[in-house]
Amino acid sequence: MEQQYFSDHTPANEDDLRLLTFTARGHDLQMWVSDKVFSGSRLDLGTRQLLAEAPEPPASGRFLDLGCGWGPIAVTLACESPDAEIWAVDVNTRAMDLTIRNAAVNGGANIHVIPAPDALEKARAEGTRFDLIWSNPPVRVGKEAMHAMLTDWLSLLAEDGRAYLVVQRNLGADSLIAWLNEQGFPSAKIASKKGYRIIEVKARR
């Protein structure tokens, strides 16, 4: 079976590693990538649009990169807000390993990489609330699984917190906005570019 980026998988060797250089929100970054994780050869267009269009993050607070992959969102947030506490969460152990490496390479000492199930359990047990969530959610896991994931994590937004999601228009961005509003999360499109919607989500009312 072809290995999917959203599965829990660690390859036996590191021969596939390569170093990628790019600029995000004015920060020149060098990051290790692998073809065993999502967008393993470049910064994908959706994440690029999110990094370009999302509003300036707060200077401090508790942030979440949901589905961190190899870490471009978490590392960019760390550069933008070095006083914030950033959780980088994924189910793919290879992705988490790369995020740890990339945090170290780019000075992201405030990034905490946590497996998704453990992170959710920890957040619930400790009453954790997030001031900011940025995510390029894994649409291809299926609607039911993605809806469950978003419900779990968006329910942990602080009262004045915000989430910013990037979703491709032809993969259901507009229907996702409608669904989020139906679930009690005030949501709206704040930007649209190159076929992607940037969605702002507020805490459930």
mmCIF file of C-alpha atoms in Angstrom:
data_model
loop_
_atom_site.group_PDB
_atom_site.id
_atom_site.type_symbol
_atom_site.label_atom_id
_atom_site.label_comp_id
_atom_site.label_asym_id
_atom_site.label_seq_id
_atom_site.Cartn_x
_atom_site.Cartn_y
_atom_site.Cartn_z
ATOM 1 C CA MET A 1 0.000 0.000 0.000
ATOM 2 C CA GLU A 2 1.288 3.460 -0.834
ATOM 3 C CA GLN A 3 2.383 5.328 2.316
ATOM 4 C CA GLN A 4 0.034 8.242 3.091
ATOM 5 C CA TYR A 5 1.345 11.373 4.799
ATOM 6 C CA PHE A 6 -1.248 11.276 7.592
ATOM 7 C CA SER A 7 -0.311 7.822 8.859
ATOM 8 C CA ASP A 8 1.968 6.962 11.760
ATOM 9 C CA HIS A 9 5.171 5.861 10.051
ATOM 10 C CA THR A 10 8.908 6.077 10.624
ATOM 11 C CA PRO A 11 11.200 5.019 7.762
ATOM 12 C CA ALA A 12 14.134 2.754 8.473
ATOM 13 C CA ASN A 13 16.761 5.162 7.164
ATOM 14 C CA GLU A 14 17.336 8.819 6.452
ATOM 15 C CA ASP A 15 18.586 8.617 2.887
ATOM 16 C CA ASP A 16 15.575 10.615 1.695
ATOM 17 C CA LEU A 17 16.398 13.761 3.707
ATOM 18 C CA ARG A 18 17.029 16.987 1.831
ATOM 19 C CA LEU A 19 17.489 20.602 2.939
ATOM 20 C CA LEU A 20 14.948 23.142 1.704
ATOM 21 C CA THR A 21 15.493 26.903 1.823
ATOM 22 C CA PHE A 22 12.611 29.381 1.618
ATOM 23 C CA THR A 23 11.361 32.691 3.002
ATOM 24 C CA ALA A 24 8.188 32.984 5.094
ATOM 25 C CA ARG A 25 6.876 36.306 6.436
ATOM 26 C CA GLY A 26 10.321 37.825 5.936
ATOM 27 C CA HIS A 27 12.197 35.034 7.713
ATOM 28 C CA ASP A 28 14.832 33.082 5.772
ATOM 29 C CA LEU A 29 14.441 29.458 6.820
ATOM 30 C CA GLN A 30 16.354 26.242 6.209
ATOM 31 C CA MET A 31 14.362 23.086 6.867
ATOM 32 C CA TRP A 32 14.869 19.370 6.474
ATOM 33 C CA VAL A 33 12.195 17.609 4.429
ATOM 34 C CA SER A 34 11.480 14.020 3.422
ATOM 35 C CA ASP A 35 9.336 12.354 0.788
ATOM 36 C CA LYS A 36 7.866 10.216 3.595
ATOM 37 C CA VAL A 37 5.763 13.182 4.780
ATOM 38 C CA PHE A 38 3.281 15.562 3.164
ATOM 39 C CA SER A 39 4.864 17.951 0.631
ATOM 40 C CA GLY A 40 8.261 16.375 1.094
ATOM 41 C CA SER A 41 10.086 18.326 -1.613
ATOM 42 C CA ARG A 42 8.726 21.879 -1.326
ATOM 43 C CA LEU A 43 6.568 24.232 0.710
ATOM 44 C CA ASP A 44 3.088 23.382 -0.524
ATOM 45 C CA LEU A 45 0.940 26.114 -2.015
ATOM 46 C CA GLY A 46 -1.751 25.942 0.660
ATOM 47 C CA THR A 47 0.683 26.405 3.538
ATOM 48 C CA ARG A 48 2.429 29.147 1.586
ATOM 49 C CA GLN A 49 -0.893 30.998 1.253
ATOM 50 C CA LEU A 50 -1.657 30.575 4.951
ATOM 51 C CA LEU A 51 1.741 31.951 5.949
ATOM 52 C CA ALA A 52 1.288 34.891 3.591
ATOM 53 C CA GLU A 53 -2.322 35.791 4.400
ATOM 54 C CA ALA A 54 -2.932 35.009 8.085
ATOM 55 C CA PRO A 55 -2.978 38.091 10.342
ATOM 56 C CA GLU A 56 -0.008 38.967 12.529
ATOM 57 C CA PRO A 57 0.079 36.570 15.497
ATOM 58 C CA PRO A 58 0.078 37.889 19.073
ATOM 59 C CA ALA A 59 3.474 38.515 20.638
ATOM 60 C CA SER A 60 2.855 35.847 23.263
ATOM 61 C CA GLY A 61 0.356 33.201 24.301
ATOM 62 C CA ARG A 62 -0.178 29.518 23.594
ATOM 63 C CA PHE A 63 -0.299 28.595 19.896
ATOM 64 C CA LEU A 64 -1.066 25.347 18.067
ATOM 65 C CA ASP A 65 0.161 24.068 14.710
ATOM 66 C CA LEU A 66 -2.363 21.310 14.050
ATOM 67 C CA GLY A 67 -0.952 18.720 11.636
ATOM 68 C CA CYS A 68 2.543 20.186 11.728
ATOM 69 C CA GLY A 69 4.158 18.031 9.021
ATOM 70 C CA TRP A 70 7.829 18.942 8.826
ATOM 71 C CA GLY A 71 7.169 22.172 10.699
ATOM 72 C CA PRO A 72 6.906 25.216 8.396
ATOM 73 C CA ILE A 73 3.954 26.702 10.295
ATOM 74 C CA ALA A 74 5.342 26.067 13.789
ATOM 75 C CA VAL A 75 8.778 27.401 12.882
ATOM 76 C CA THR A 76 7.338 30.514 11.244
ATOM 77 C CA LEU A 77 5.182 31.179 14.310
ATOM 78 C CA ALA A 78 8.257 30.751 16.515
ATOM 79 C CA CYS A 79 10.113 33.341 14.446
ATOM 80 C CA GLU A 80 7.154 35.736 14.558
ATOM 81 C CA SER A 81 6.418 35.288 18.276
ATOM 82 C CA PRO A 82 9.501 34.061 20.163
ATOM 83 C CA ASP A 83 7.769 34.581 23.528
ATOM 84 C CA ALA A 84 4.841 32.300 22.641
ATOM 85 C CA GLU A 85 4.494 28.650 23.651
ATOM 86 C CA ILE A 86 3.935 26.678 20.449
ATOM 87 C CA TRP A 87 2.540 23.161 20.282
ATOM 88 C CA ALA A 88 3.325 21.274 17.068
ATOM 89 C CA VAL A 89 1.031 18.256 16.759
ATOM 90 C CA ASP A 90 0.933 15.412 14.228
ATOM 91 C CA VAL A 91 0.245 11.673 13.973
ATOM 92 C CA ASN A 92 3.235 10.957 11.720
ATOM 93 C CA THR A 93 6.350 10.231 13.775
ATOM 94 C CA ARG A 94 8.630 11.045 10.843
ATOM 95 C CA ALA A 95 6.988 14.458 10.537
ATOM 96 C CA MET A 96 7.454 15.127 14.235
ATOM 97 C CA ASP A 97 11.120 14.143 14.048
ATOM 98 C CA LEU A 98 11.626 16.606 11.199
ATOM 99 C CA THR A 99 9.832 19.364 13.111
ATOM 100 C CA ILE A 100 12.153 18.801 16.074
ATOM 101 C CA ARG A 101 15.165 19.059 13.763
ATOM 102 C CA ASN A 102 13.809 22.142 12.023
ATOM 103 C CA ALA A 103 12.968 23.882 15.272
ATOM 104 C CA ALA A 104 16.576 23.397 16.367
ATOM 105 C CA VAL A 105 18.002 24.589 13.035
ATOM 106 C CA ASN A 106 15.904 27.764 13.093
ATOM 107 C CA GLY A 107 16.078 28.687 16.778
ATOM 108 C CA GLY A 108 12.580 27.525 17.702
ATOM 109 C CA ALA A 109 13.270 26.723 21.343
ATOM 110 C CA ASN A 110 9.647 27.593 22.159
ATOM 111 C CA ILE A 111 8.265 24.762 19.975
ATOM 112 C CA HIS A 112 6.954 21.655 21.759
ATOM 113 C CA VAL A 113 6.414 18.686 19.434
ATOM 114 C CA ILE A 114 3.764 16.294 20.768
ATOM 115 C CA PRO A 115 2.015 13.272 19.197
ATOM 116 C CA ALA A 116 -1.576 14.210 18.411
ATOM 117 C CA PRO A 117 -3.412 11.739 20.710
ATOM 118 C CA ASP A 118 -1.093 12.539 23.639
ATOM 119 C CA ALA A 119 -1.400 16.267 22.998
ATOM 120 C CA LEU A 120 -5.185 16.183 23.017
ATOM 121 C CA GLU A 121 -5.252 14.133 26.223
ATOM 122 C CA LYS A 122 -2.729 16.487 27.849
ATOM 123 C CA ALA A 123 -4.620 19.614 26.797
ATOM 124 C CA ARG A 124 -7.927 18.300 28.099
ATOM 125 C CA ALA A 125 -6.448 17.055 31.376
ATOM 126 C CA GLU A 126 -4.718 20.373 32.066
ATOM 127 C CA GLY A 127 -7.543 22.609 30.875
ATOM 128 C CA THR A 128 -5.285 24.066 28.189
ATOM 129 C CA ARG A 129 -6.674 26.783 25.939
ATOM 130 C CA PHE A 130 -5.036 28.059 22.753
ATOM 131 C CA ASP A 131 -4.855 31.712 21.805
ATOM 132 C CA LEU A 132 -4.038 30.881 18.202
ATOM 133 C CA ILE A 133 -4.342 27.855 15.928
ATOM 134 C CA TRP A 134 -2.866 27.731 12.431
ATOM 135 C CA SER A 135 -3.495 24.653 10.313
ATOM 136 C CA ASN A 136 -3.434 23.231 6.824
ATOM 137 C CA PRO A 137 -5.778 20.389 7.801
ATOM 138 C CA PRO A 138 -5.470 16.967 6.128
ATOM 139 C CA VAL A 139 -8.610 17.102 3.998
ATOM 140 C CA ARG A 140 -7.865 13.763 2.369
ATOM 141 C CA VAL A 141 -8.309 11.814 5.598
ATOM 142 C CA GLY A 142 -12.028 12.152 4.855
ATOM 143 C CA LYS A 143 -14.752 14.509 5.983
ATOM 144 C CA GLU A 144 -15.777 12.560 9.083
ATOM 145 C CA ALA A 145 -12.224 12.254 10.423
ATOM 146 C CA MET A 146 -11.371 15.873 9.675
ATOM 147 C CA HIS A 147 -14.582 17.146 11.260
ATOM 148 C CA ALA A 148 -13.824 15.131 14.407
ATOM 149 C CA MET A 149 -10.270 16.475 14.543
ATOM 150 C CA LEU A 150 -11.373 20.082 14.082
ATOM 151 C CA THR A 151 -14.137 19.760 16.666
ATOM 152 C CA ASP A 152 -11.682 18.354 19.221
ATOM 153 C CA TRP A 153 -9.101 21.092 18.783
ATOM 154 C CA LEU A 154 -11.256 24.124 17.989
ATOM 155 C CA SER A 155 -13.121 23.406 21.224
ATOM 156 C CA LEU A 156 -9.846 24.282 22.985
ATOM 157 C CA LEU A 157 -9.677 27.840 21.631
ATOM 158 C CA ALA A 158 -9.446 30.515 24.314
ATOM 159 C CA GLU A 159 -12.454 32.818 24.593
ATOM 160 C CA ASP A 160 -10.791 35.465 22.428
ATOM 161 C CA GLY A 161 -8.680 32.976 20.474
ATOM 162 C CA ARG A 162 -8.632 32.599 16.723
ATOM 163 C CA ALA A 163 -7.901 29.750 14.344
ATOM 164 C CA TYR A 164 -6.766 30.215 10.754
ATOM 165 C CA LEU A 165 -7.225 27.288 8.395
ATOM 166 C CA VAL A 166 -6.256 26.961 4.744
ATOM 167 C CA VAL A 167 -8.427 24.736 2.565
ATOM 168 C CA GLN A 168 -8.552 24.380 -1.197
ATOM 169 C CA ARG A 169 -11.767 25.750 -2.670
ATOM 170 C CA ASN A 170 -12.416 22.685 -4.815
ATOM 171 C CA LEU A 171 -11.841 20.387 -1.817
ATOM 172 C CA GLY A 172 -14.732 21.848 0.140
ATOM 173 C CA ALA A 173 -13.576 25.088 1.753
ATOM 174 C CA ASP A 174 -16.956 26.789 1.455
ATOM 175 C CA SER A 175 -18.888 23.794 2.774
ATOM 176 C CA LEU A 176 -16.427 23.578 5.672
ATOM 177 C CA ILE A 177 -17.171 27.197 6.586
ATOM 178 C CA ALA A 178 -20.882 26.419 6.589
ATOM 179 C CA TRP A 179 -20.350 23.309 8.721
ATOM 180 C CA LEU A 180 -18.183 25.182 11.252
ATOM 181 C CA ASN A 181 -20.858 27.827 11.664
ATOM 182 C CA GLU A 182 -23.475 25.110 12.151
ATOM 183 C CA GLN A 183 -21.315 23.644 14.936
ATOM 184 C CA GLY A 184 -21.244 26.988 16.755
ATOM 185 C CA PHE A 185 -17.776 28.154 15.647
ATOM 186 C CA PRO A 186 -18.220 31.598 14.018
ATOM 187 C CA SER A 187 -16.254 31.253 10.771
ATOM 188 C CA ALA A 188 -15.636 33.307 7.653
ATOM 189 C CA LYS A 189 -13.343 33.481 4.648
ATOM 190 C CA ILE A 190 -10.784 36.262 5.110
ATOM 191 C CA ALA A 191 -8.712 35.688 1.965
ATOM 192 C CA SER A 192 -8.875 33.727 -1.271
ATOM 193 C CA LYS A 193 -5.927 33.246 -3.578
ATOM 194 C CA LYS A 194 -4.772 30.658 -6.098
ATOM 195 C CA GLY A 195 -7.719 28.412 -5.347
ATOM 196 C CA TYR A 196 -7.259 28.419 -1.571
ATOM 197 C CA ARG A 197 -9.460 29.918 1.129
ATOM 198 C CA ILE A 198 -8.065 31.267 4.383
ATOM 199 C CA ILE A 199 -10.742 30.677 7.018
ATOM 200 C CA GLU A 200 -10.918 32.511 10.343
ATOM 201 C CA VAL A 201 -12.599 30.565 13.146
ATOM 202 C CA LYS A 202 -13.594 31.990 16.530
ATOM 203 C CA ALA A 203 -14.226 30.134 19.766
ATOM 204 C CA ARG A 204 -17.533 28.322 20.045
ATOM 205 C CA ARG A 205 -20.307 30.559 21.363
#
